[in-house]
PDB file of C-alpha atoms in Angstrom:
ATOM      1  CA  UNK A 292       0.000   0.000   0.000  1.00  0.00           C
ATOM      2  CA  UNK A 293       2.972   2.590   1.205  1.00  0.00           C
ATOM      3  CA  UNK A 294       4.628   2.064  -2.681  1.00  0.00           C
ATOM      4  CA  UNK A 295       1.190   2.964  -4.317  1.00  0.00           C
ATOM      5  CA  UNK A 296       0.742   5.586  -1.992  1.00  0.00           C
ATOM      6  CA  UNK A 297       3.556   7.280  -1.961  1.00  0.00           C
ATOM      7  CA  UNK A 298       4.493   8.724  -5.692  1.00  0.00           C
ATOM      8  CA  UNK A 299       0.982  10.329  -5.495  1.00  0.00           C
ATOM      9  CA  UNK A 300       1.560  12.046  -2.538  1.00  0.00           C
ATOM     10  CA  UNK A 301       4.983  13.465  -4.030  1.00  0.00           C
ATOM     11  CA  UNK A 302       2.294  15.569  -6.238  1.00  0.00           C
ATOM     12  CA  UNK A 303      -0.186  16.078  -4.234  1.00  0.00           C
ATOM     13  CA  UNK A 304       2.222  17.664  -1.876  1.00  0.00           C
ATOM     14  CA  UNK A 305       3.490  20.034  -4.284  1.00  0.00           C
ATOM     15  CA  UNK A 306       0.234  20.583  -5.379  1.00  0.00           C
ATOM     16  CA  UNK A 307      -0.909  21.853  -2.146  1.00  0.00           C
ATOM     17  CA  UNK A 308       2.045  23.896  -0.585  1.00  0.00           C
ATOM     18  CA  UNK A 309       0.422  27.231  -1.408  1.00  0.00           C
ATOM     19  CA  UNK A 310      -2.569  26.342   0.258  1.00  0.00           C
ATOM     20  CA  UNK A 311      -0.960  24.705   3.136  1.00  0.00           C
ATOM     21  CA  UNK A 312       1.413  27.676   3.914  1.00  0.00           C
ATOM     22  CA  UNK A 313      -0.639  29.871   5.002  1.00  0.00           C
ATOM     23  CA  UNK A 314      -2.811  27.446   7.470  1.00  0.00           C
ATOM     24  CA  UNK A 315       0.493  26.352   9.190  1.00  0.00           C
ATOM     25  CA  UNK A 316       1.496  29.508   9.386  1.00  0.00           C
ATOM     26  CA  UNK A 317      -2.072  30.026  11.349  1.00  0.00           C
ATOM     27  CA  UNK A 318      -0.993  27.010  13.595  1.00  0.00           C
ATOM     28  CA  UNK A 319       1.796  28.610  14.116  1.00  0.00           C
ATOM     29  CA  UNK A 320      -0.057  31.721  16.083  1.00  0.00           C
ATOM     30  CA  UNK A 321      -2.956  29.318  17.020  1.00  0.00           C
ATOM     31  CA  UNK A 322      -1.097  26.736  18.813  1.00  0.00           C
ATOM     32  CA  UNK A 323       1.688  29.355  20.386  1.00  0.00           C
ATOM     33  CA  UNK A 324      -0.782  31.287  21.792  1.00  0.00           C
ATOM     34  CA  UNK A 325      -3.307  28.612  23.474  1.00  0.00           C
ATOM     35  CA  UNK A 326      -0.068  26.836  25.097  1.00  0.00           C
ATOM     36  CA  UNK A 327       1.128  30.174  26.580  1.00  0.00           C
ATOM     37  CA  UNK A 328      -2.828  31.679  27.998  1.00  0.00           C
ATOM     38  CA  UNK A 329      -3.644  31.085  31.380  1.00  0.00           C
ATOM     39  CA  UNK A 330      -7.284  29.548  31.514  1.00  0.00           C
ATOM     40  CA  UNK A 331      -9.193  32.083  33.677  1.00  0.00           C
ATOM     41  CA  UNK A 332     -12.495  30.583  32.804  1.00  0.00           C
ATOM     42  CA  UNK A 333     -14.528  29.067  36.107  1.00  0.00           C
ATOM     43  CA  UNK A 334     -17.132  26.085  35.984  1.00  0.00           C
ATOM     44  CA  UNK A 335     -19.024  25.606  39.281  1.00  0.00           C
ATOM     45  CA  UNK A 336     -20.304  22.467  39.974  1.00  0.00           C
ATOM     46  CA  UNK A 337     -23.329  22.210  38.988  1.00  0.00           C
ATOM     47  CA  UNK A 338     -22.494  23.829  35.459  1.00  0.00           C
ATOM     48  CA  UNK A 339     -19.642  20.921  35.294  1.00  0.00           C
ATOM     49  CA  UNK A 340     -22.485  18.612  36.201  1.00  0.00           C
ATOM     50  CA  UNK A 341     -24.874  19.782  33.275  1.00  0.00           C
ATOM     51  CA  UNK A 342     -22.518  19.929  30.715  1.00  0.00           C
ATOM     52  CA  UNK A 343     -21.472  16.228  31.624  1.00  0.00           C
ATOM     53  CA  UNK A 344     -25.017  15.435  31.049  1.00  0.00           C
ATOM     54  CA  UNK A 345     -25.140  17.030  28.149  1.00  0.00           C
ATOM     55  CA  UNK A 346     -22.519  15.059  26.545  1.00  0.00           C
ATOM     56  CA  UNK A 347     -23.862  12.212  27.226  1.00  0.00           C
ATOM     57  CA  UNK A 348     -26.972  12.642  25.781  1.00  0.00           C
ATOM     58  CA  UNK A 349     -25.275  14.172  22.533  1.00  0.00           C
ATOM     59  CA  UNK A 350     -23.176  10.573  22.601  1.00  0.00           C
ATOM     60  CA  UNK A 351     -26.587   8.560  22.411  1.00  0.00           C
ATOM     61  CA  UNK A 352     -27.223  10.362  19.099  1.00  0.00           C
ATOM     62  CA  UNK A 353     -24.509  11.312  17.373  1.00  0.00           C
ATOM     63  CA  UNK A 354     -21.536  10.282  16.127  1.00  0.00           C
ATOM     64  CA  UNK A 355     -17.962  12.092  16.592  1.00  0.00           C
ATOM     65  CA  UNK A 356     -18.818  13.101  20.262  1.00  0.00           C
ATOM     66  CA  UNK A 357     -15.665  15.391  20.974  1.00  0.00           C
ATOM     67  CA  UNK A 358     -15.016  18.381  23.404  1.00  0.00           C
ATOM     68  CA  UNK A 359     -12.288  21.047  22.958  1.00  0.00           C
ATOM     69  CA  UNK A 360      -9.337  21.321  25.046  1.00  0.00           C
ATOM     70  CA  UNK A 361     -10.634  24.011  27.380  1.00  0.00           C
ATOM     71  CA  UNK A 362     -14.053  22.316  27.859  1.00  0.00           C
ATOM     72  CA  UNK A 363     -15.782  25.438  25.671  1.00  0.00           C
ATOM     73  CA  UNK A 364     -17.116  23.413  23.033  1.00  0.00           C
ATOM     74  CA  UNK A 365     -18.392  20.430  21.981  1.00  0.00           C
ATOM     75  CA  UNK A 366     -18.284  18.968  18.326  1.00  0.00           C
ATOM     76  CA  UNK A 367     -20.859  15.917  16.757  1.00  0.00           C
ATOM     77  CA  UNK A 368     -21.865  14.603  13.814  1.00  0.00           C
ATOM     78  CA  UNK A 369     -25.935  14.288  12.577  1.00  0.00           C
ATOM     79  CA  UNK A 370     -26.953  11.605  10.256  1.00  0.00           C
ATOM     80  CA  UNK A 371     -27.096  14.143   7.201  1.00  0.00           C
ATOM     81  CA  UNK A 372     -23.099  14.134   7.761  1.00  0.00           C
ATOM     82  CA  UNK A 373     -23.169  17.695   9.072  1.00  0.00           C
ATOM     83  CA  UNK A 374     -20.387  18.344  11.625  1.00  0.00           C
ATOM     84  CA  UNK A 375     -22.024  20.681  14.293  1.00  0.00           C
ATOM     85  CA  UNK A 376     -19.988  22.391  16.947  1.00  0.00           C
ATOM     86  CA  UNK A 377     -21.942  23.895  19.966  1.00  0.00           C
ATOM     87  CA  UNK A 378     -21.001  25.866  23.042  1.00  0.00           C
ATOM     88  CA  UNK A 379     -21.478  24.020  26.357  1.00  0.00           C
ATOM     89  CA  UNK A 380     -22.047  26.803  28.901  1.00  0.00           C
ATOM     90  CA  UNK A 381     -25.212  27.983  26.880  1.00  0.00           C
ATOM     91  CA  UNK A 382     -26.125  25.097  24.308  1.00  0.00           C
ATOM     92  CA  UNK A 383     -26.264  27.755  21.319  1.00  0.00           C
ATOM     93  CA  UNK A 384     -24.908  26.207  18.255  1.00  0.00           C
ATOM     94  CA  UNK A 385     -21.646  28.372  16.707  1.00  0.00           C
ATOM     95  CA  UNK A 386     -21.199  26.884  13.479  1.00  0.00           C
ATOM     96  CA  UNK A 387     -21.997  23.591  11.501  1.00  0.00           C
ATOM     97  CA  UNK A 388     -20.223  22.678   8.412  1.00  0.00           C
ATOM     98  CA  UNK A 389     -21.608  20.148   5.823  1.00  0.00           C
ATOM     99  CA  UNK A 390     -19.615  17.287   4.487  1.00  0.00           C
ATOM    100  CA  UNK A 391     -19.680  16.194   1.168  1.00  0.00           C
ATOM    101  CA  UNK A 392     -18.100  12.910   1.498  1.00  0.00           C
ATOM    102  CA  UNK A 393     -18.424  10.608   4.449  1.00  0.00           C
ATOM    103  CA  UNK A 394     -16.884  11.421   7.445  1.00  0.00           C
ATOM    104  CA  UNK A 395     -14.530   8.653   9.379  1.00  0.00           C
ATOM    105  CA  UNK A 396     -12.468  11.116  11.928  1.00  0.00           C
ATOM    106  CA  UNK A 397     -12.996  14.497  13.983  1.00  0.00           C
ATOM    107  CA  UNK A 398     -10.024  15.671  16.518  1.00  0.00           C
ATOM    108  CA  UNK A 399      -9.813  18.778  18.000  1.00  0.00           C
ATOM    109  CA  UNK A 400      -6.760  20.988  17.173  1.00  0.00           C
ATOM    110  CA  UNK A 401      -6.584  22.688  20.355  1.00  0.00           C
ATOM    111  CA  UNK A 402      -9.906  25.251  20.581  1.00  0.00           C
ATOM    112  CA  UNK A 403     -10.428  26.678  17.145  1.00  0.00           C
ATOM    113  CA  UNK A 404     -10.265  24.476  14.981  1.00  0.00           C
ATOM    114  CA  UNK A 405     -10.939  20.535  13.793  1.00  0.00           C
ATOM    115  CA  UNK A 406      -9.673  18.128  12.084  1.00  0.00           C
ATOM    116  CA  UNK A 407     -12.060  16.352   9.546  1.00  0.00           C
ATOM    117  CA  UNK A 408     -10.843  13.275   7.965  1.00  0.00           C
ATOM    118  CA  UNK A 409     -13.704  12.136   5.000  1.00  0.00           C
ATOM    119  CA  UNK A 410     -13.726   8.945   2.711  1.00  0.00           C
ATOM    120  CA  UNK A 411     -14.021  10.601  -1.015  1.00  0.00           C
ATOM    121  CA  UNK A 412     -14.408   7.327  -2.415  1.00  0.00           C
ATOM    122  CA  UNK A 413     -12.598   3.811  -1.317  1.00  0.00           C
ATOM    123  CA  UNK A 414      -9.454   4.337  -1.291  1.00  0.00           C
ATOM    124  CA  UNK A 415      -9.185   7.916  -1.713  1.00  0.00           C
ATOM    125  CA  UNK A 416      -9.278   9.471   1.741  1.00  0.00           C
ATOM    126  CA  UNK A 417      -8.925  13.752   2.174  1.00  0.00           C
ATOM    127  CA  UNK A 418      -7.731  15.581   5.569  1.00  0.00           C
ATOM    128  CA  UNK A 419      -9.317  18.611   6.151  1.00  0.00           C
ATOM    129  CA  UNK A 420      -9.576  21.351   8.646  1.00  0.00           C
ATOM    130  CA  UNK A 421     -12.938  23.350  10.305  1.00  0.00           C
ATOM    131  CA  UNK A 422     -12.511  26.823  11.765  1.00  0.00           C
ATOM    132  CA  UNK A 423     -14.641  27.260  14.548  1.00  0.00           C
ATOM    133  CA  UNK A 424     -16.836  29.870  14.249  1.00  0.00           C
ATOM    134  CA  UNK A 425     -16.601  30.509  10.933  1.00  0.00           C
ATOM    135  CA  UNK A 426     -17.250  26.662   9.690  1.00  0.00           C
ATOM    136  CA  UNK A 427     -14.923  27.611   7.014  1.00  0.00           C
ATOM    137  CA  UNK A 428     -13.222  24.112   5.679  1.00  0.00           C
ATOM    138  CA  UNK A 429      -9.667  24.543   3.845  1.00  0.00           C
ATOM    139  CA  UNK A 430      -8.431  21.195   2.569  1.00  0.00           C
ATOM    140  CA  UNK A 431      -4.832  19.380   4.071  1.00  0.00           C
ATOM    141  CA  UNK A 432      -4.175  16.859   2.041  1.00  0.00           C
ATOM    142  CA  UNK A 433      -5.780  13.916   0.174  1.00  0.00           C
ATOM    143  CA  UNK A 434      -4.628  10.283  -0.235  1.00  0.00           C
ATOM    144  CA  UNK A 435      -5.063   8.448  -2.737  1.00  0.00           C
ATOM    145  CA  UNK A 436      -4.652   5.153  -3.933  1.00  0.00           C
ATOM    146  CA  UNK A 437      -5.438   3.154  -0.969  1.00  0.00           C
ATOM    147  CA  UNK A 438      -6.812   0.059  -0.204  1.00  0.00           C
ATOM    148  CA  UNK A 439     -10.916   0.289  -0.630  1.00  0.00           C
ATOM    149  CA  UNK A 440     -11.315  -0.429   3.236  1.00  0.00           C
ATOM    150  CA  UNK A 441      -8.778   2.335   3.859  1.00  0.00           C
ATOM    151  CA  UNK A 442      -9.630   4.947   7.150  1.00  0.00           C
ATOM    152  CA  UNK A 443      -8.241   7.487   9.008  1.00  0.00           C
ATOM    153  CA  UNK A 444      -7.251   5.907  12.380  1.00  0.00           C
ATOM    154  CA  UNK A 445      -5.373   8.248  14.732  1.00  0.00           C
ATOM    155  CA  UNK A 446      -4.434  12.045  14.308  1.00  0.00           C
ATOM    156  CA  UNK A 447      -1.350  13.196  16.753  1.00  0.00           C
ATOM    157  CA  UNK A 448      -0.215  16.434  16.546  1.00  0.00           C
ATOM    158  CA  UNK A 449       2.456  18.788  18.521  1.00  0.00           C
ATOM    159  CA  UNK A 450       1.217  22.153  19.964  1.00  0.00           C
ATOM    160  CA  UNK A 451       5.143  23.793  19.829  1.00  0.00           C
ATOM    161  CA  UNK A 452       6.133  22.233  16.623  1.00  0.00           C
ATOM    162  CA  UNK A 453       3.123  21.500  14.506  1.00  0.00           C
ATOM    163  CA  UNK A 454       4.091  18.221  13.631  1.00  0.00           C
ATOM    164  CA  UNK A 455       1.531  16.070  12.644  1.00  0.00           C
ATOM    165  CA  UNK A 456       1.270  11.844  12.285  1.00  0.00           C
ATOM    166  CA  UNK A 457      -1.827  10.775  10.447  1.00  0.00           C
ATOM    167  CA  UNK A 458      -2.163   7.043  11.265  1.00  0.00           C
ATOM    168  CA  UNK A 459      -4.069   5.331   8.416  1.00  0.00           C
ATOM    169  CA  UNK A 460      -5.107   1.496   8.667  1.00  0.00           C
ATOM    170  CA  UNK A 461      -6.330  -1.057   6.338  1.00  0.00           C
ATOM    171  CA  UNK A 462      -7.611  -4.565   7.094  1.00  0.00           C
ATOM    172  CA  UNK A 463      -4.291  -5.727   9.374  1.00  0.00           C
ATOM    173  CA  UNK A 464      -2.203  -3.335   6.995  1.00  0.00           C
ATOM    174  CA  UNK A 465      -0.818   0.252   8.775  1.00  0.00           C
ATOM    175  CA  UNK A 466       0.271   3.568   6.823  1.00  0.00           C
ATOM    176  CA  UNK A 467       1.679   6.076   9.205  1.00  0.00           C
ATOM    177  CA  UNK A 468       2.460   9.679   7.858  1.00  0.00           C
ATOM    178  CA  UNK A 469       4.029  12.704   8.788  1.00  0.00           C
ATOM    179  CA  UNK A 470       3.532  16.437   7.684  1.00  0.00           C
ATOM    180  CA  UNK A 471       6.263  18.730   8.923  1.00  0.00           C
ATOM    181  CA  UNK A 472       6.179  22.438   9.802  1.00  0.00           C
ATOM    182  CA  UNK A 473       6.750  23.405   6.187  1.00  0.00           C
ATOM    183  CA  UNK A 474       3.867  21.089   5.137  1.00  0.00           C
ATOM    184  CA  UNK A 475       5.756  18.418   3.623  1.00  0.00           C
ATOM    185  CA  UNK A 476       3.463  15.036   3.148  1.00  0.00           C
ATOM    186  CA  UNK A 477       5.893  11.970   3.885  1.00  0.00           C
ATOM    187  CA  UNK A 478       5.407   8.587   4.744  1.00  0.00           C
ATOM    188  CA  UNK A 479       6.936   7.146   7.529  1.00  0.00           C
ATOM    189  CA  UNK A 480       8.855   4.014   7.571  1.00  0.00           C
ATOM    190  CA  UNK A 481       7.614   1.627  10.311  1.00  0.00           C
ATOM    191  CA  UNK A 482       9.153  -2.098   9.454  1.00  0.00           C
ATOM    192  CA  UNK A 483       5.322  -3.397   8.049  1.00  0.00           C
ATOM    193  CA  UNK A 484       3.789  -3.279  11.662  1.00  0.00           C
ATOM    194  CA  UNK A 485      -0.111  -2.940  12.600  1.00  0.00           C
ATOM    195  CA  UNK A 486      -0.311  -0.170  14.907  1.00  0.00           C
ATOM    196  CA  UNK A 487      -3.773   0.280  16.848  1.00  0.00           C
ATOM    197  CA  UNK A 488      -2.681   3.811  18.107  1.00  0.00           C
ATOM    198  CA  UNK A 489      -0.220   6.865  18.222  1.00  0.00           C
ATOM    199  CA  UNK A 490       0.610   9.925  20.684  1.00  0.00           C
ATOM    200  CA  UNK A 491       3.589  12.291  19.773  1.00  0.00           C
ATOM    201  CA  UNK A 492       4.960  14.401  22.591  1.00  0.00           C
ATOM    202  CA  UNK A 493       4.775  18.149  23.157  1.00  0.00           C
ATOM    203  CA  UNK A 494       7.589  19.301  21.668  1.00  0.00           C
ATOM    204  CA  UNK A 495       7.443  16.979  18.976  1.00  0.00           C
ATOM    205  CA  UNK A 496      10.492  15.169  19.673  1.00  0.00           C
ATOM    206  CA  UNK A 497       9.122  11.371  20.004  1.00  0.00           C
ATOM    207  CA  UNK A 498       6.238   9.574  18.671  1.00  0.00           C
ATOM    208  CA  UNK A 499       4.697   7.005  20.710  1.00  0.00           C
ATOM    209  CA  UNK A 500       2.585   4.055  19.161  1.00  0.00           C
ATOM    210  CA  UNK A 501       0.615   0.825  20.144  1.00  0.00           C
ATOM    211  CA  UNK A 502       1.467  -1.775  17.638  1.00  0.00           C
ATOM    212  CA  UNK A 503      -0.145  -5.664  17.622  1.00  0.00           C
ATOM    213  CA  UNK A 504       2.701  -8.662  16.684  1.00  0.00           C
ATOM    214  CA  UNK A 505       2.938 -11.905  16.948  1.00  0.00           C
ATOM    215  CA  UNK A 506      -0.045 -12.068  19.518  1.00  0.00           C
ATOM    216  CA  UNK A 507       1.207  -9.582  21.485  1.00  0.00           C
ATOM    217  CA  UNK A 508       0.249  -5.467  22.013  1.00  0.00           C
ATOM    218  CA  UNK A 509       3.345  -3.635  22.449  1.00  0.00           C
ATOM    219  CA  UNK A 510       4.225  -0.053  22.841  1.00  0.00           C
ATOM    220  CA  UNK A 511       6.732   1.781  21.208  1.00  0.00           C
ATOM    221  CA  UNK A 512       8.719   4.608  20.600  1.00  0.00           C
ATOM    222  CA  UNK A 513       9.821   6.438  17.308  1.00  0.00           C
ATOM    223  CA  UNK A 514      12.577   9.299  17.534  1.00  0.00           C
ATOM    224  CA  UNK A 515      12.820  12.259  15.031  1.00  0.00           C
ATOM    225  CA  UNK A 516      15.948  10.109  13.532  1.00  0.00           C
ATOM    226  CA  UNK A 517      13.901   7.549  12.630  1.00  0.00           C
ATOM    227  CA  UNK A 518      14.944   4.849  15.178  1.00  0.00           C
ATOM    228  CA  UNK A 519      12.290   2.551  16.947  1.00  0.00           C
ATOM    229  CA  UNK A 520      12.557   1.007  19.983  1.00  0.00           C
ATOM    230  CA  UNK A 521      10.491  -0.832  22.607  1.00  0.00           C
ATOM    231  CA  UNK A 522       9.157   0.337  25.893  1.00  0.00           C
ATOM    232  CA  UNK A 523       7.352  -2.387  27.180  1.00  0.00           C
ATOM    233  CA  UNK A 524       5.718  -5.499  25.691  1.00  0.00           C
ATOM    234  CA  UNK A 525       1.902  -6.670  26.939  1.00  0.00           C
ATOM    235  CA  UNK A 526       0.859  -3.375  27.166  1.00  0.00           C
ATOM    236  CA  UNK A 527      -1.451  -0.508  25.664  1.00  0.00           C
ATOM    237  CA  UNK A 528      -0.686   3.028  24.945  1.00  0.00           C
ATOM    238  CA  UNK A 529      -2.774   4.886  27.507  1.00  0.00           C
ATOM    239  CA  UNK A 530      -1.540   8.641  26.679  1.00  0.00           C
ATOM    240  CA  UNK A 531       0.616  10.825  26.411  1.00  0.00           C
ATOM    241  CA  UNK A 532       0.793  14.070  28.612  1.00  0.00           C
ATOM    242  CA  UNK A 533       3.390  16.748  27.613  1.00  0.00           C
ATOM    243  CA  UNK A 534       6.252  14.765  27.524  1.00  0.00           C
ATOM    244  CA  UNK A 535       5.291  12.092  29.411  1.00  0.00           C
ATOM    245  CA  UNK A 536       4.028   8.465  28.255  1.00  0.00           C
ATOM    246  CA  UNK A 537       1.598   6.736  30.649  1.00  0.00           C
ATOM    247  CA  UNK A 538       1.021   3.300  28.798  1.00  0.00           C
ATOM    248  CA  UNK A 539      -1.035   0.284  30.520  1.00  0.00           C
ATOM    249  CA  UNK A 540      -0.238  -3.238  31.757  1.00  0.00           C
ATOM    250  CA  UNK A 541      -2.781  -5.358  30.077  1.00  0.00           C
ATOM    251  CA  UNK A 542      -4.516  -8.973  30.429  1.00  0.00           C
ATOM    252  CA  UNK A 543      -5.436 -12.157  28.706  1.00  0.00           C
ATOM    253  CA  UNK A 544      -8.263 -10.089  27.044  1.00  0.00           C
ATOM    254  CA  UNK A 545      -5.966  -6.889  26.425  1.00  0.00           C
ATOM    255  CA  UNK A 546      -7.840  -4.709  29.131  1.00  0.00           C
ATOM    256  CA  UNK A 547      -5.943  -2.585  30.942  1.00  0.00           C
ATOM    257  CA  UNK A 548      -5.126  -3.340  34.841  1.00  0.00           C
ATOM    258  CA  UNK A 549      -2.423  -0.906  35.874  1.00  0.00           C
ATOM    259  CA  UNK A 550      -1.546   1.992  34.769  1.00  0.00           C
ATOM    260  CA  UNK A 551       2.618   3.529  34.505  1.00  0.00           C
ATOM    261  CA  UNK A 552       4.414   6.713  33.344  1.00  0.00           C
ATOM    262  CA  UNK A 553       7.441   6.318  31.694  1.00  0.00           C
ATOM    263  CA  UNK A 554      10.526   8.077  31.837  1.00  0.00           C
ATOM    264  CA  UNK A 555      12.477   8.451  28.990  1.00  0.00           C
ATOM    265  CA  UNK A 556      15.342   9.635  29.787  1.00  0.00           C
ATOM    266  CA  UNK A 557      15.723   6.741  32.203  1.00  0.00           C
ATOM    267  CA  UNK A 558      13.685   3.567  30.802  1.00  0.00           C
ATOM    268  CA  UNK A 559      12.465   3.299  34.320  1.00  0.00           C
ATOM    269  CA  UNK A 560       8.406   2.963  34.455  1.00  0.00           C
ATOM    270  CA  UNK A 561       6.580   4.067  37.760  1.00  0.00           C
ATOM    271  CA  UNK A 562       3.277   2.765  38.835  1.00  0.00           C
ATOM    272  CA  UNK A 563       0.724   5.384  39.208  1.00  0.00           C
ATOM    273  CA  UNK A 564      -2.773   3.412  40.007  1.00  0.00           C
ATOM    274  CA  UNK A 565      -3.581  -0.221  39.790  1.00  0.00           C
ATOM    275  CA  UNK A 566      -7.103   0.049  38.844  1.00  0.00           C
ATOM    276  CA  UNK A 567     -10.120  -1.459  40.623  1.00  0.00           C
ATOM    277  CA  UNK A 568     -11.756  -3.387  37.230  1.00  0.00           C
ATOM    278  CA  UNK A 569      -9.754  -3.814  33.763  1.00  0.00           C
ATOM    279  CA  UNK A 570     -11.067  -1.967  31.666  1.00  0.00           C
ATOM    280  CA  UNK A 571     -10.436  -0.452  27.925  1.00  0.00           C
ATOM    281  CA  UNK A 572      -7.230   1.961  27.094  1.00  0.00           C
ATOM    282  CA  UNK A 573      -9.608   3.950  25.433  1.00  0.00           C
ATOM    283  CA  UNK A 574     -11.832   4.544  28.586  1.00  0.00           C
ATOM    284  CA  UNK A 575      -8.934   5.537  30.648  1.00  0.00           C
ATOM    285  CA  UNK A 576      -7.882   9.567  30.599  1.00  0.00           C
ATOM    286  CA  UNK A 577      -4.386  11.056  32.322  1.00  0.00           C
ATOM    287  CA  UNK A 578      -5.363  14.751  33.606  1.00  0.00           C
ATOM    288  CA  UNK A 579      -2.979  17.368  33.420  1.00  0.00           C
ATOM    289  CA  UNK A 580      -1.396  16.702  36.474  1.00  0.00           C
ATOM    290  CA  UNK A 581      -0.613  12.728  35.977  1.00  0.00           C
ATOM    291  CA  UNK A 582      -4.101  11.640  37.901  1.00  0.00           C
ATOM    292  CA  UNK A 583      -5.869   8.418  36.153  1.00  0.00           C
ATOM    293  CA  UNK A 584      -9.216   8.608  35.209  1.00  0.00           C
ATOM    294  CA  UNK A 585     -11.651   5.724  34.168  1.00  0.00           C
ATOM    295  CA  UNK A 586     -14.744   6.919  31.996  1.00  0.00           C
ATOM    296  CA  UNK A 587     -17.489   4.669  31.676  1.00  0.00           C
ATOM    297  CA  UNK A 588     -17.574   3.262  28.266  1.00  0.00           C
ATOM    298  CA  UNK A 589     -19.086   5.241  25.291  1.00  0.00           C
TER     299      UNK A 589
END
């Protein structure tokens, strides 16, 4: 798939510079300044407590549940493939923006904006951005030449750097790619694996992924050098905070029953809860301060 891939993106890439310049350039002031403000906004309680319910509801009927990084808003998807984003303190709707093609992935980019990654047809996928308020939708890039059961897995994307991986899976087959600061598309080499997930660091420097091998889940680490190496076997990539990993100590089943941080600069792992019921990576959270968090399942 990578070798069919590939000399299409070479165009596509070029194609696209001028149009990609100018929206990393808006990452560039975008990102900077929401890691740099100072969140002065207050919830009480019992606005926490109805904006909690609120989600949930939205999660029984739509698809693409996702809330912003400051808790503001709250994105889903309707059945008429609209992507609607609405703010939680009020429940007024901001902005929707229609989708021509069908959608398969929505990730926040910090407060402002979304990604939007859309099947145009099997296996020809396009990545796509959504400015909140304005709705207004400028393109990424597009991939084409995939495998017909081709989807956008796992976006991962540095706040400092504006590195992005774009984790695209097929069947047992994984394409991992990377666009750079300067927008270059490239794919990334990663030795044939299947990887189930991916979580670069803050600055950039390391990608962390979850990859399944010879009946084993296994998480791993890829440097800006290219070089891979293995943090721990029989486990699950939990998260990654800043520049911390927290990955999970798994069962029989692959649920999660402990959870560690990792420190890289070491290789040492630390314990930080054992939890009370194994349960799904994908229902555990890390806060900002390194606390463990199980949500009930979606």
């Amino acid at each position: 798939m990578a070798k069919r891939v590939w000399p299409k993106l070479v165009g596509i890439a070029a194609v696209i510079t001028a149009l990609q310049l100018p929206l990393f350039y808006h990452y560039n002031r975008l990102l900077g300044a929401s890691a740099n403000a100072v969140d002065n906004i207050t919830v009480s309680p019992s606005e926490e407590r109805a904006e909690q319910k609120e989600i949930a509801a939205l999660k029984k009927q739509y698809r693409f549940v996702t809330v912003s990084a400051d808790g503001q808003y709250v994105a889903y998807l309707d059945a008429k493939n609209v992507l609607h984003v609405m703010q939680l303190s009020n429940q007024q709707e901001v902005c929707a923006a229609n989708n021509p093609y069908t959608v398969q992935y929505v990730e926040w980019i910090q407060d402002e904006r979304l990604f939007v990654g859309e099947q145009v047809q099997p296996g020809d996928l396009e990545l796509k951005t959504v400015d909140v308020p304005s709705g207004v939708q400028t393109i990424v890039t597009r991939f084409e030449g995939l495998a017909p059961d081709a989807s956008f897995t796992k976006i991962t994307f540095s706040t400092y750097t504006n590195d992005i991986y774009i984790l695209i899976n097929s069947g047992m087959t994984s394409a991992l790619y990377h666009i750079g600061t300067m927008s270059n598309v490239s794919l990334v080499p990663t030795g044939g694996r299947y990887i189930k997930n991916i979580a670069i660091t803050q600055t950039g420097s390391k990608l962390y992924f979850e990859d399944y091998a010879d009946g084993s889940f296994n998480v791993l680490s890829l440097d800006d050098q290219g070089t891979i190496r293995l943090v721990k076997r029989d486990a699950a990539l939990v998260a990654v905070v800043g520049n911390t990993l927290y990955y999970g100590e798994i069962n029989d089943q692959g649920l999660v029953t402990a959870v560690y941080r990792y420190d890289a600069s070491t290789g040492n792992s630390t314990l930080v809860k054992t939890l009370a019921a194994p349960t799904l990576a994908a229902n555990i959270e890390i806060t900002d301060s390194g606390g463990v968090e199980v949500n009930a399942p979606a």
